[in-house]
C-alpha cells in the first residue's frame, strides 16, 4: 500500500518555517525586525478589540505570525521553468505579471502563491520571483559572458529534482519525503559568501547594473528578503531606529487609512556583506549589497475600477513630489499621499457600493432565521441593511509594481535609475515559465461571486444577484 501523501499546505508551512529559521540565522537583523513586529502586533490586538474580532471572523487571527513573503531573482528560463515545478509541490502557482523594466530594473516577475481560500487561510506564503532580462544588457560581449556563466550553474540539488518528479508522477509526497524536500529546496535559496566570478568580472557586471551582478555572480538565487506581516506599519517604521534598524525613506503603496486597501510595505536598507571572489590570487575580498528585511500590511483587494483610481491617485502624487535619494521630501510625500487619497472612499460600505473593492459575503444567523419564517426582503441591499447578509473585505494577496520597484531601488541604491527603452514581454516570460500566469483580478472576482452564491443559497434566494457584482 502506498504511504499517505501530506497536503501541499503542510509542505508550504514546513518550507515557510525552514526559510524563516535559515534567514534569521543568515541575517540577524531580520530576527530583530520579527521581534519588533510581534511586539507591535500584540499591542494592536490588545488596543483594538474590533480589529481582533474582525480578524477572528475572517479566520486570520491564527495566521498573523505566519503571513509573510520572500523574493528571489533567477537568471535563466530553465531556472524559472523548474521553480514553477518546485513551488507546485507546495501548492503555489504563478499569479500576476510584473514588468519592472519600466522602472529601470532589468527583470520581469510573477508571484508564486496559493490560490484557494482554504489554502490561503492555512498559510498565504508567497514568493516574488523575478527573471533577469539579459537582453537588456547593452554590451554584447558582457551579455554573452553573463549568459555563459548562468548556463553553467545548477541551482537545484539532484534530490530536489527527483522529489519534484515524484510529486508530478504520483501526485504527492509522504511526510518523510516532504521533510526531505524542504531541506533540499532550502539549498537553492541559501546564501553563498563566495562569488563564482572574479573581482574583475563582478565589477563589469555591477557597472552594467547592480542587479545583474547579484543574479549572475553567485551559485544560486539566495533569498534576498523575507517579510512578516504587521498590523501597524507606521508604528514599526517609526520604531525601527529604536532597535538599530534603518528603514527606507517612505512606506510604499497607499496612505494610512481607516479601511486598509491593497498593500503597504517598507524595508530596512540592504546590508553590505563581505564576499570572496573566485580567482587565482588568494581569496580576494569584496562586498555585496543585496539582502534586507521588509514588512507588509495588507488590505482589501480592489476591483479593476478601484485599481484604476488607485493608480491614478498614486501617479499624481509621484508626479508632484519626488523623494530624494537621502529621503528628502519624505514628509511632503506622505502628506500629499494622504491628501490626494481622500478621493478614494474610506468606508467598507462605500467601497462595496461603488464597486471599488472585493468582498466576501455570508448569510447571517438572523438572515437564516428570517428565511425560515419567510420574511426576507427581496432586495439585496435591503438584506444587507437588515443585517441578513454580511460582507467582509477579501485580502489582497498580490504585489504592486510601483511599490516593488521602490523596494528594489531602495536596496540597489537610488542613484541607479535607468530607463530601459523597452516593452514588457509577458509572452517570453510565460514561454520560459512553461505555463501562463493567472489573472489576479479574475481570482478575486471568482471568490466574491462564489461567496455570494453560497450566501444566497443559504437564504433560499439563489436566483438573486447583487447589482454591483453582476
Ligand atoms: C523584489 C522586490 C519586490 C515586493 O515586496 O514588492 C518585492 C526583489 O528585490 O527581488 O519583494
Ligand atoms: Ni518584498
CSV table of C-alpha atoms and ligand atoms in Angstrom, one decimal:
chain,number,residue,atom,x,y,z
A,1,UNK,CA,0.0,0.0,0.0
A,2,UNK,CA,1.4,3.5,-0.9
A,3,UNK,CA,2.1,5.7,2.1
A,4,UNK,CA,-0.3,8.6,2.6
A,5,UNK,CA,0.5,11.9,1.0
A,6,UNK,CA,0.8,15.1,3.1
A,7,UNK,CA,-1.1,18.1,1.9
A,8,UNK,CA,0.7,20.8,-0.2
A,9,UNK,CA,-0.4,23.2,2.5
A,10,UNK,CA,1.6,21.3,5.0
A,11,UNK,CA,4.7,21.3,2.8
A,12,UNK,CA,4.4,25.1,2.3
A,13,UNK,CA,4.2,25.6,6.0
A,14,UNK,CA,7.2,23.5,6.6
A,15,UNK,CA,9.1,25.4,3.9
A,16,UNK,CA,8.0,28.8,5.3
A,17,UNK,CA,9.2,27.8,8.8
A,18,UNK,CA,12.5,26.5,7.4
A,19,UNK,CA,13.1,29.6,5.3
A,20,UNK,CA,12.4,31.8,8.3
A,21,UNK,CA,14.8,29.9,10.5
A,22,UNK,CA,17.5,30.0,7.8
A,23,UNK,CA,17.1,33.7,7.1
A,24,UNK,CA,17.1,34.7,10.8
A,25,UNK,CA,20.4,32.8,11.2
A,26,UNK,CA,21.8,34.4,8.0
A,27,UNK,CA,20.6,37.9,8.7
A,28,UNK,CA,20.3,38.6,12.4
A,29,UNK,CA,18.8,42.0,11.8
A,30,UNK,CA,15.8,40.2,10.3
A,31,UNK,CA,15.3,38.4,13.6
A,32,UNK,CA,15.3,41.8,15.4
A,33,UNK,CA,12.7,43.0,12.9
A,34,UNK,CA,10.5,40.0,13.6
A,35,UNK,CA,10.6,40.7,17.3
A,36,UNK,CA,9.6,44.3,16.8
A,37,UNK,CA,6.7,43.3,14.5
A,38,UNK,CA,5.5,40.8,17.1
A,39,UNK,CA,5.5,43.5,19.8
A,40,UNK,CA,3.6,45.9,17.7
A,41,UNK,CA,1.1,43.3,16.6
A,42,UNK,CA,0.4,42.2,20.1
A,43,UNK,CA,-0.2,45.8,21.1
A,44,UNK,CA,-2.6,46.5,18.3
A,45,UNK,CA,-4.7,43.4,19.1
A,46,UNK,CA,-4.9,44.5,22.7
A,47,UNK,CA,-5.9,48.0,22.0
A,48,UNK,CA,-8.4,47.3,19.3
A,49,UNK,CA,-11.0,44.6,20.2
A,50,UNK,CA,-12.9,45.4,17.0
A,51,UNK,CA,-9.9,44.6,14.8
A,52,UNK,CA,-9.3,41.5,16.8
A,53,UNK,CA,-12.9,40.4,16.3
A,54,UNK,CA,-12.8,41.2,12.5
A,55,UNK,CA,-9.6,39.2,12.1
A,56,UNK,CA,-11.0,36.3,14.1
A,57,UNK,CA,-14.2,36.3,11.9
A,58,UNK,CA,-12.1,36.2,8.7
A,59,UNK,CA,-10.1,33.3,10.1
A,60,UNK,CA,-6.9,35.4,10.0
A,61,UNK,CA,-6.1,35.6,13.7
A,62,UNK,CA,-4.1,32.4,13.7
A,63,UNK,CA,-2.2,33.3,10.5
A,64,UNK,CA,-0.9,36.7,11.6
A,65,UNK,CA,2.5,35.4,12.7
A,66,UNK,CA,3.0,33.2,9.6
A,67,UNK,CA,1.9,35.7,7.0
A,68,UNK,CA,5.0,36.7,5.1
A,69,UNK,CA,6.6,36.7,1.7
A,70,UNK,CA,10.0,36.4,0.2
A,71,UNK,CA,11.8,37.2,-3.0
A,72,UNK,CA,14.3,35.6,-5.3
A,73,UNK,CA,15.9,36.6,-8.6
A,74,UNK,CA,16.5,34.0,-11.3
A,75,UNK,CA,19.0,34.0,-14.2
A,76,UNK,CA,17.6,31.7,-16.9
A,77,UNK,CA,14.5,30.4,-18.5
A,78,UNK,CA,15.3,26.9,-17.3
A,79,UNK,CA,15.6,28.1,-13.7
A,80,UNK,CA,12.2,29.7,-13.9
A,81,UNK,CA,10.7,26.5,-15.6
A,82,UNK,CA,11.9,24.4,-12.7
A,83,UNK,CA,11.0,26.8,-10.0
A,84,UNK,CA,7.4,26.6,-11.2
A,85,UNK,CA,7.5,22.8,-10.7
A,86,UNK,CA,9.2,23.2,-7.3
A,87,UNK,CA,6.6,25.7,-6.0
A,88,UNK,CA,3.8,23.4,-7.3
A,89,UNK,CA,4.9,20.8,-4.7
A,90,UNK,CA,3.9,23.4,-2.1
A,91,UNK,CA,0.7,24.4,-3.7
A,92,UNK,CA,2.0,27.6,-5.1
A,93,UNK,CA,1.0,28.9,-8.6
A,94,UNK,CA,2.2,31.8,-10.7
A,95,UNK,CA,-0.2,34.7,-10.3
A,96,UNK,CA,0.3,38.1,-12.0
A,97,UNK,CA,2.9,39.5,-14.3
A,98,UNK,CA,5.0,42.5,-13.2
A,99,UNK,CA,7.2,44.3,-15.7
A,100,UNK,CA,9.9,46.1,-13.7
A,101,UNK,CA,11.9,47.3,-16.7
A,102,UNK,CA,9.8,50.4,-16.9
A,103,UNK,CA,11.2,51.4,-13.6
A,104,UNK,CA,14.8,50.8,-14.6
A,105,UNK,CA,15.1,47.3,-13.1
A,106,UNK,CA,16.0,44.7,-15.8
A,107,UNK,CA,13.6,42.0,-14.7
A,108,UNK,CA,10.1,40.8,-15.1
A,109,UNK,CA,8.4,38.9,-12.3
A,110,UNK,CA,5.5,36.9,-11.0
A,111,UNK,CA,4.3,35.8,-7.6
A,112,UNK,CA,4.1,32.1,-6.7
A,113,UNK,CA,1.3,31.8,-4.2
A,114,UNK,CA,-1.6,29.6,-3.0
A,115,UNK,CA,-4.9,30.4,-4.8
A,116,UNK,CA,-7.7,28.7,-2.9
A,117,UNK,CA,-9.3,30.5,0.0
A,118,UNK,CA,-8.7,27.4,2.3
A,119,UNK,CA,-5.0,27.2,1.3
A,120,UNK,CA,-4.6,31.0,1.8
A,121,UNK,CA,-6.1,30.6,5.3
A,122,UNK,CA,-3.7,27.9,6.2
A,123,UNK,CA,-0.6,29.8,5.0
A,124,UNK,CA,-0.5,32.5,2.4
A,125,UNK,CA,3.3,32.4,1.9
A,126,UNK,CA,4.2,33.7,-1.5
A,127,UNK,CA,7.5,34.3,-3.3
A,128,UNK,CA,8.0,37.3,-5.6
A,129,UNK,CA,10.1,35.7,-8.3
A,130,UNK,CA,12.0,37.7,-10.9
A,131,UNK,CA,13.7,36.6,-14.0
A,132,UNK,CA,16.7,38.6,-15.3
A,133,UNK,CA,16.2,40.1,-18.7
A,134,UNK,CA,19.7,39.6,-20.1
A,135,UNK,CA,18.6,41.1,-23.5
A,136,UNK,CA,18.6,44.4,-21.7
A,137,UNK,CA,22.4,44.4,-21.2
A,138,UNK,CA,23.6,46.6,-24.0
A,139,UNK,CA,27.2,45.4,-24.2
A,140,UNK,CA,27.0,42.3,-26.4
A,141,UNK,CA,30.2,40.8,-25.0
A,142,UNK,CA,29.1,41.2,-21.4
A,143,UNK,CA,25.7,39.8,-22.3
A,144,UNK,CA,27.3,36.6,-23.8
A,145,UNK,CA,29.6,36.3,-20.8
A,146,UNK,CA,26.8,36.5,-18.3
A,147,UNK,CA,24.7,34.0,-20.3
A,148,UNK,CA,27.6,31.5,-20.3
A,149,UNK,CA,28.2,31.9,-16.5
A,150,UNK,CA,24.5,31.3,-15.8
A,151,UNK,CA,24.3,28.4,-18.2
A,152,UNK,CA,27.0,26.6,-16.2
A,153,UNK,CA,25.4,26.7,-12.8
A,154,UNK,CA,22.9,24.2,-11.3
A,155,UNK,CA,20.7,25.8,-8.7
A,156,UNK,CA,18.7,22.7,-7.8
A,157,UNK,CA,20.0,19.7,-6.0
A,158,UNK,CA,19.5,16.3,-7.8
A,159,UNK,CA,17.5,15.0,-4.9
A,160,UNK,CA,15.1,18.1,-5.1
A,161,UNK,CA,14.6,17.4,-8.8
A,162,UNK,CA,13.9,13.7,-8.0
A,163,UNK,CA,11.3,14.6,-5.4
A,164,UNK,CA,9.6,17.2,-7.8
A,165,UNK,CA,9.4,14.4,-10.3
A,166,UNK,CA,8.0,12.0,-7.7
A,167,UNK,CA,5.3,14.6,-6.9
A,168,UNK,CA,4.4,15.1,-10.5
A,169,UNK,CA,4.3,11.4,-11.2
A,170,UNK,CA,2.5,10.2,-8.2
A,171,UNK,CA,0.5,13.3,-7.1
A,172,UNK,CA,2.2,13.9,-3.8
A,173,UNK,CA,4.9,13.3,-1.2
A,174,UNK,CA,4.9,11.3,2.1
A,175,UNK,CA,5.7,13.1,5.3
A,176,UNK,CA,9.2,11.8,5.2
A,177,UNK,CA,9.7,12.9,1.6
A,178,UNK,CA,8.2,16.3,2.4
A,179,UNK,CA,10.7,16.9,5.1
A,180,UNK,CA,13.5,15.9,2.8
A,181,UNK,CA,12.1,18.0,0.0
A,182,UNK,CA,12.1,21.1,2.2
A,183,UNK,CA,15.7,20.6,3.2
A,184,UNK,CA,16.7,20.1,-0.4
A,185,UNK,CA,14.7,23.1,-1.6
A,186,UNK,CA,16.3,25.2,1.0
A,187,UNK,CA,19.7,24.6,-0.6
A,188,UNK,CA,18.6,26.6,-3.6
A,189,UNK,CA,17.9,29.7,-1.5
A,190,UNK,CA,20.9,29.6,0.8
A,191,UNK,CA,23.4,32.5,0.8
A,192,UNK,CA,26.9,31.8,-0.5
A,193,UNK,CA,29.6,34.3,0.5
A,194,UNK,CA,31.8,33.0,-2.3
A,195,UNK,CA,31.2,34.5,-5.7
A,196,UNK,CA,31.6,32.3,-8.7
A,197,UNK,CA,33.2,35.1,-10.6
A,198,UNK,CA,36.5,37.1,-10.3
A,199,UNK,CA,36.6,40.5,-8.8
A,200,UNK,CA,37.1,41.9,-12.3
A,201,UNK,CA,34.0,40.2,-13.8
A,202,UNK,CA,31.9,41.2,-10.8
A,203,UNK,CA,32.9,44.8,-11.3
A,204,UNK,CA,31.9,44.8,-15.0
A,205,UNK,CA,28.5,43.1,-14.2
A,206,UNK,CA,28.0,45.6,-11.4
A,207,UNK,CA,28.7,48.5,-13.6
A,208,UNK,CA,26.1,47.3,-16.1
A,209,UNK,CA,23.6,47.1,-13.2
A,210,UNK,CA,23.9,46.1,-9.6
A,211,UNK,CA,21.1,43.7,-10.0
A,212,UNK,CA,22.9,41.9,-12.8
A,213,UNK,CA,25.9,41.3,-10.5
A,214,UNK,CA,23.6,40.0,-7.8
A,215,UNK,CA,21.9,37.4,-10.1
A,216,UNK,CA,25.0,36.3,-12.2
A,217,UNK,CA,27.8,36.2,-9.6
A,218,UNK,CA,26.6,33.5,-7.2
A,219,UNK,CA,26.0,29.9,-7.1
A,220,UNK,CA,22.2,30.3,-6.7
A,221,UNK,CA,19.3,32.7,-6.2
A,222,UNK,CA,19.7,33.5,-2.5
A,223,UNK,CA,16.5,34.6,-0.8
A,224,UNK,CA,17.0,38.4,-0.7
A,225,UNK,CA,14.4,39.2,1.9
A,226,UNK,CA,11.5,37.8,4.0
A,227,UNK,CA,8.5,39.9,5.0
A,228,UNK,CA,6.5,39.4,8.2
A,229,UNK,CA,3.0,40.9,8.4
A,230,UNK,CA,2.3,43.9,10.6
A,231,UNK,CA,-0.9,45.3,11.9
A,232,UNK,CA,0.6,48.8,12.1
A,233,UNK,CA,3.2,49.5,9.6
A,234,UNK,CA,3.6,53.2,10.6
A,235,UNK,CA,4.4,52.1,14.2
A,236,UNK,CA,7.0,49.6,13.0
A,237,UNK,CA,8.6,52.1,10.6
A,238,UNK,CA,8.8,54.7,13.4
A,239,UNK,CA,10.2,52.3,15.9
A,240,UNK,CA,12.9,50.6,13.7
A,241,UNK,CA,15.6,53.0,14.8
A,242,UNK,CA,15.0,52.1,18.4
A,243,UNK,CA,16.3,48.7,17.6
A,244,UNK,CA,19.2,49.9,15.5
A,245,UNK,CA,17.4,49.3,12.1
A,246,UNK,CA,17.4,51.9,9.3
A,247,UNK,CA,14.2,52.0,7.4
A,248,UNK,CA,13.8,53.2,3.8
A,249,UNK,CA,12.5,56.7,3.5
A,250,UNK,CA,8.8,56.2,2.8
A,251,UNK,CA,6.3,53.4,3.0
A,252,UNK,CA,5.3,52.2,-0.4
A,253,UNK,CA,1.7,52.0,-1.5
A,254,UNK,CA,-1.5,53.7,-0.3
A,255,UNK,CA,-1.5,56.0,2.8
A,256,UNK,CA,-2.7,55.1,6.3
A,257,UNK,CA,-6.5,54.8,6.2
A,258,UNK,CA,-9.3,53.5,8.3
A,259,UNK,CA,-10.1,50.8,5.7
A,260,UNK,CA,-6.8,49.4,4.5
A,261,UNK,CA,-6.5,48.8,0.8
A,262,UNK,CA,-4.1,46.7,-1.3
A,263,UNK,CA,-0.6,46.6,0.2
A,264,UNK,CA,1.6,48.9,2.2
A,265,UNK,CA,5.3,47.9,2.6
A,266,UNK,CA,8.6,49.2,3.8
A,267,UNK,CA,12.0,47.6,4.2
A,268,UNK,CA,15.3,48.2,6.0
A,269,UNK,CA,18.2,49.0,3.8
A,270,UNK,CA,20.2,46.1,2.4
A,271,UNK,CA,23.3,45.2,4.3
A,272,UNK,CA,26.8,45.4,3.0
A,273,UNK,CA,28.2,41.9,3.3
A,274,UNK,CA,31.7,40.6,2.8
A,275,UNK,CA,32.2,38.2,-0.1
A,276,UNK,CA,35.1,36.3,-1.6
A,277,UNK,CA,35.8,36.4,-5.3
A,278,UNK,CA,36.9,33.4,-7.4
A,279,UNK,CA,40.3,33.8,-8.8
A,280,UNK,CA,43.9,32.9,-8.8
A,281,UNK,CA,45.2,35.3,-6.1
A,282,UNK,CA,44.3,34.0,-2.6
A,283,UNK,CA,40.8,34.9,-1.8
A,284,UNK,CA,40.2,38.5,-2.9
A,285,UNK,CA,37.6,40.0,-0.7
A,286,UNK,CA,34.9,42.5,-1.6
A,287,UNK,CA,31.4,43.5,-0.5
A,288,UNK,CA,28.0,42.9,-1.9
A,289,UNK,CA,24.7,44.6,-1.0
A,290,UNK,CA,21.6,42.6,-1.7
A,291,UNK,CA,19.8,41.3,1.4
A,292,UNK,CA,17.3,43.1,3.6
A,293,UNK,CA,14.2,42.7,5.7
A,294,UNK,CA,10.7,44.0,4.8
A,295,UNK,CA,7.3,44.3,6.5
A,296,UNK,CA,3.9,44.4,4.9
A,297,UNK,CA,0.4,45.4,5.8
A,298,UNK,CA,-2.4,44.1,3.5
A,299,UNK,CA,-5.8,45.5,2.9
A,300,UNK,CA,-8.8,44.8,0.7
A,301,UNK,CA,-8.3,43.7,-2.9
A,302,UNK,CA,-9.5,46.4,-5.4
A,303,UNK,CA,-11.6,45.8,-8.5
A,304,UNK,CA,-10.3,47.0,-11.8
A,305,UNK,CA,-12.3,50.2,-11.2
A,306,UNK,CA,-10.8,50.7,-7.8
A,307,UNK,CA,-7.3,49.9,-9.0
A,308,UNK,CA,-7.6,52.4,-11.8
A,309,UNK,CA,-8.4,55.1,-9.3
A,310,UNK,CA,-5.6,53.9,-7.0
A,311,UNK,CA,-3.1,54.0,-9.9
A,312,UNK,CA,-4.3,57.5,-11.0
A,313,UNK,CA,-4.0,59.0,-7.5
A,314,UNK,CA,-0.6,57.4,-6.8
A,315,UNK,CA,0.8,58.7,-10.2
A,316,UNK,CA,-0.5,62.2,-9.4
A,317,UNK,CA,1.3,62.2,-6.0
A,318,UNK,CA,4.6,60.9,-7.6
A,319,UNK,CA,4.3,63.5,-10.3
A,320,UNK,CA,4.1,66.2,-7.7
A,321,UNK,CA,6.7,65.1,-5.1
A,322,UNK,CA,9.8,63.1,-5.9
A,323,UNK,CA,11.5,61.8,-2.8
A,324,UNK,CA,15.3,62.3,-2.9
A,325,UNK,CA,18.0,59.6,-2.6
A,326,UNK,CA,18.6,60.5,1.1
A,327,UNK,CA,14.9,60.7,2.0
A,328,UNK,CA,14.5,64.4,1.2
A,329,UNK,CA,10.8,65.4,0.8
A,330,UNK,CA,9.6,62.2,2.5
A,331,UNK,CA,7.3,64.2,4.8
A,332,UNK,CA,5.9,66.2,1.9
A,333,UNK,CA,5.3,62.9,0.0
A,334,UNK,CA,3.4,61.3,2.9
A,335,UNK,CA,1.3,64.5,3.3
A,336,UNK,CA,0.4,64.7,-0.4
A,337,UNK,CA,-0.4,61.0,-0.5
A,338,UNK,CA,-2.9,61.3,2.4
A,339,UNK,CA,-4.4,64.4,0.9
A,340,UNK,CA,-5.0,63.0,-2.6
A,341,UNK,CA,-6.2,59.6,-1.4
A,342,UNK,CA,-9.2,61.3,0.2
A,343,UNK,CA,-10.8,60.8,-3.3
A,344,UNK,CA,-11.0,57.1,-2.5
A,345,UNK,CA,-13.9,56.3,-0.2
A,346,UNK,CA,-12.7,55.2,3.3
A,347,UNK,CA,-15.7,53.1,4.4
A,348,UNK,CA,-16.2,49.4,3.6
A,349,UNK,CA,-19.8,50.1,2.6
A,350,UNK,CA,-18.9,52.8,0.1
A,351,UNK,CA,-16.1,50.7,-1.3
A,352,UNK,CA,-18.6,48.0,-1.8
A,353,UNK,CA,-21.4,50.1,-3.2
A,354,UNK,CA,-19.2,51.8,-5.7
A,355,UNK,CA,-17.7,48.5,-6.8
A,356,UNK,CA,-14.2,49.6,-5.9
A,357,UNK,CA,-13.2,46.5,-3.8
A,358,UNK,CA,-13.9,42.8,-3.5
A,359,UNK,CA,-15.9,41.4,-0.6
A,360,UNK,CA,-16.8,38.0,0.8
A,361,UNK,CA,-20.5,37.6,1.5
A,362,UNK,CA,-22.2,35.4,4.0
A,363,UNK,CA,-25.7,34.8,5.3
A,364,UNK,CA,-26.0,35.8,8.9
A,365,UNK,CA,-27.8,33.7,11.6
A,366,UNK,CA,-30.6,36.3,11.6
A,367,UNK,CA,-30.9,36.0,7.9
A,368,UNK,CA,-31.2,32.3,8.0
A,369,UNK,CA,-33.8,32.6,10.8
A,370,UNK,CA,-35.8,35.1,8.7
A,371,UNK,CA,-35.6,32.8,5.7
A,372,UNK,CA,-37.2,30.1,7.6
A,373,UNK,CA,-40.0,32.4,8.6
A,374,UNK,CA,-40.4,33.6,5.1
A,375,UNK,CA,-39.8,37.2,6.0
A,376,UNK,CA,-36.9,38.1,3.8
A,377,UNK,CA,-36.9,41.2,1.7
A,378,UNK,CA,-36.2,40.6,-1.9
A,379,UNK,CA,-33.8,43.5,-2.5
A,380,UNK,CA,-30.2,42.5,-1.8
A,381,UNK,CA,-29.3,46.0,-0.5
A,382,UNK,CA,-32.2,45.6,1.9
A,383,UNK,CA,-30.8,42.2,3.0
A,384,UNK,CA,-27.5,43.9,3.9
A,385,UNK,CA,-29.3,46.9,5.6
A,386,UNK,CA,-31.3,44.5,7.8
A,387,UNK,CA,-28.2,42.5,8.7
A,388,UNK,CA,-29.3,39.3,6.9
A,389,UNK,CA,-26.3,39.4,4.5
A,390,UNK,CA,-22.9,40.3,5.9
A,391,UNK,CA,-19.7,41.2,4.0
A,392,UNK,CA,-16.1,41.4,4.8
A,393,UNK,CA,-13.0,42.5,2.8
A,394,UNK,CA,-11.1,40.0,0.7
A,395,UNK,CA,-7.4,40.5,1.4
A,396,UNK,CA,-5.1,41.5,-1.4
A,397,UNK,CA,-2.7,38.6,-1.9
A,398,UNK,CA,-0.6,40.1,-4.7
A,399,UNK,CA,2.0,42.8,-5.3
A,400,UNK,CA,2.1,46.3,-6.7
A,401,UNK,CA,4.7,47.0,-9.5
A,402,UNK,CA,5.4,50.6,-8.5
A,403,UNK,CA,5.9,49.6,-4.9
A,404,UNK,CA,8.1,46.6,-5.9
A,405,UNK,CA,10.2,49.0,-8.0
A,406,UNK,CA,10.6,51.2,-4.9
A,407,UNK,CA,11.7,48.3,-2.8
A,408,UNK,CA,14.1,47.2,-5.5
A,409,UNK,CA,15.6,50.7,-5.9
A,410,UNK,CA,16.0,51.4,-2.2
A,411,UNK,CA,18.1,48.3,-2.0
A,412,UNK,CA,20.1,48.9,-5.1
A,413,UNK,CA,21.0,52.5,-4.3
A,414,UNK,CA,18.7,55.2,-5.7
A,415,UNK,CA,21.5,56.5,-7.9
A,416,UNK,CA,20.9,53.5,-10.2
A,417,UNK,CA,17.8,54.8,-12.0
A,418,UNK,CA,18.0,53.8,-15.6
A,419,UNK,CA,15.3,53.8,-18.2
A,420,UNK,CA,15.2,50.8,-20.5
A,421,UNK,CA,13.6,51.7,-23.7
A,422,UNK,CA,11.6,48.5,-23.8
A,423,UNK,CA,8.2,46.9,-23.7
A,424,UNK,CA,7.1,44.3,-21.4
A,425,UNK,CA,7.5,40.8,-22.6
A,426,UNK,CA,4.9,38.6,-21.0
A,427,UNK,CA,4.9,36.1,-23.8
A,428,UNK,CA,8.6,35.4,-23.3
A,429,UNK,CA,8.1,35.1,-19.5
A,430,UNK,CA,5.3,32.6,-20.0
A,431,UNK,CA,7.3,30.6,-22.5
A,432,UNK,CA,10.2,30.4,-20.0
A,433,UNK,CA,7.8,29.5,-17.2
A,434,UNK,CA,6.2,26.7,-19.2
A,435,UNK,CA,2.7,28.0,-18.4
A,436,UNK,CA,0.5,31.0,-18.1
A,437,UNK,CA,0.4,33.4,-15.2
A,438,UNK,CA,-3.1,33.7,-13.7
A,439,UNK,CA,-5.0,36.9,-13.6
A,440,UNK,CA,-5.3,38.1,-10.0
A,441,UNK,CA,-8.5,40.2,-10.6
A,442,UNK,CA,-10.3,37.2,-12.0
A,443,UNK,CA,-9.3,35.1,-8.9
A,444,UNK,CA,-10.8,37.8,-6.6
A,445,UNK,CA,-13.9,38.1,-8.7
A,446,UNK,CA,-14.5,34.4,-8.6
A,447,UNK,CA,-14.1,34.2,-4.8
A,448,UNK,CA,-16.5,37.1,-4.4
A,449,UNK,CA,-19.1,35.5,-6.7
A,450,UNK,CA,-18.8,32.1,-5.1
A,451,UNK,CA,-19.3,33.6,-1.6
A,452,UNK,CA,-22.4,35.5,-2.8
A,453,UNK,CA,-23.8,32.4,-4.4
A,454,UNK,CA,-23.4,30.4,-1.3
A,455,UNK,CA,-24.9,33.1,0.9
A,456,UNK,CA,-27.9,33.4,-1.4
A,457,UNK,CA,-28.3,29.7,-1.4
A,458,UNK,CA,-28.3,29.7,2.4
A,459,UNK,CA,-31.0,32.3,2.4
A,460,UNK,CA,-33.1,30.4,-0.2
A,461,UNK,CA,-32.6,33.2,-2.7
A,462,UNK,CA,-30.2,31.6,-5.1
A,463,UNK,CA,-31.6,33.5,-8.1
A,464,UNK,CA,-31.0,37.0,-6.8
A,465,UNK,CA,-27.8,38.8,-7.6
A,466,UNK,CA,-26.3,42.0,-6.1
A,467,UNK,CA,-26.2,44.6,-8.8
A,468,UNK,CA,-22.6,45.6,-8.0
A,469,UNK,CA,-21.4,42.1,-8.6
A,470,UNK,CA,-23.3,41.4,-11.8
B,1,LIG,C1,11.9,42.0,-5.0
B,1,LIG,C2,11.3,43.3,-4.7
B,1,LIG,C3,9.8,43.3,-4.7
B,1,LIG,C4,8.0,43.4,-3.0
B,1,LIG,O1,7.6,43.1,-1.9
B,1,LIG,O2,7.3,44.2,-3.7
B,1,LIG,C5,9.2,42.8,-3.5
B,1,LIG,C6,13.4,42.0,-5.0
B,1,LIG,O3,14.0,42.9,-4.5
B,1,LIG,O4,13.9,41.0,-5.5
B,1,LIG,O5,9.6,41.9,-2.9
B,2,LIG,NI1,9.0,42.1,-0.8
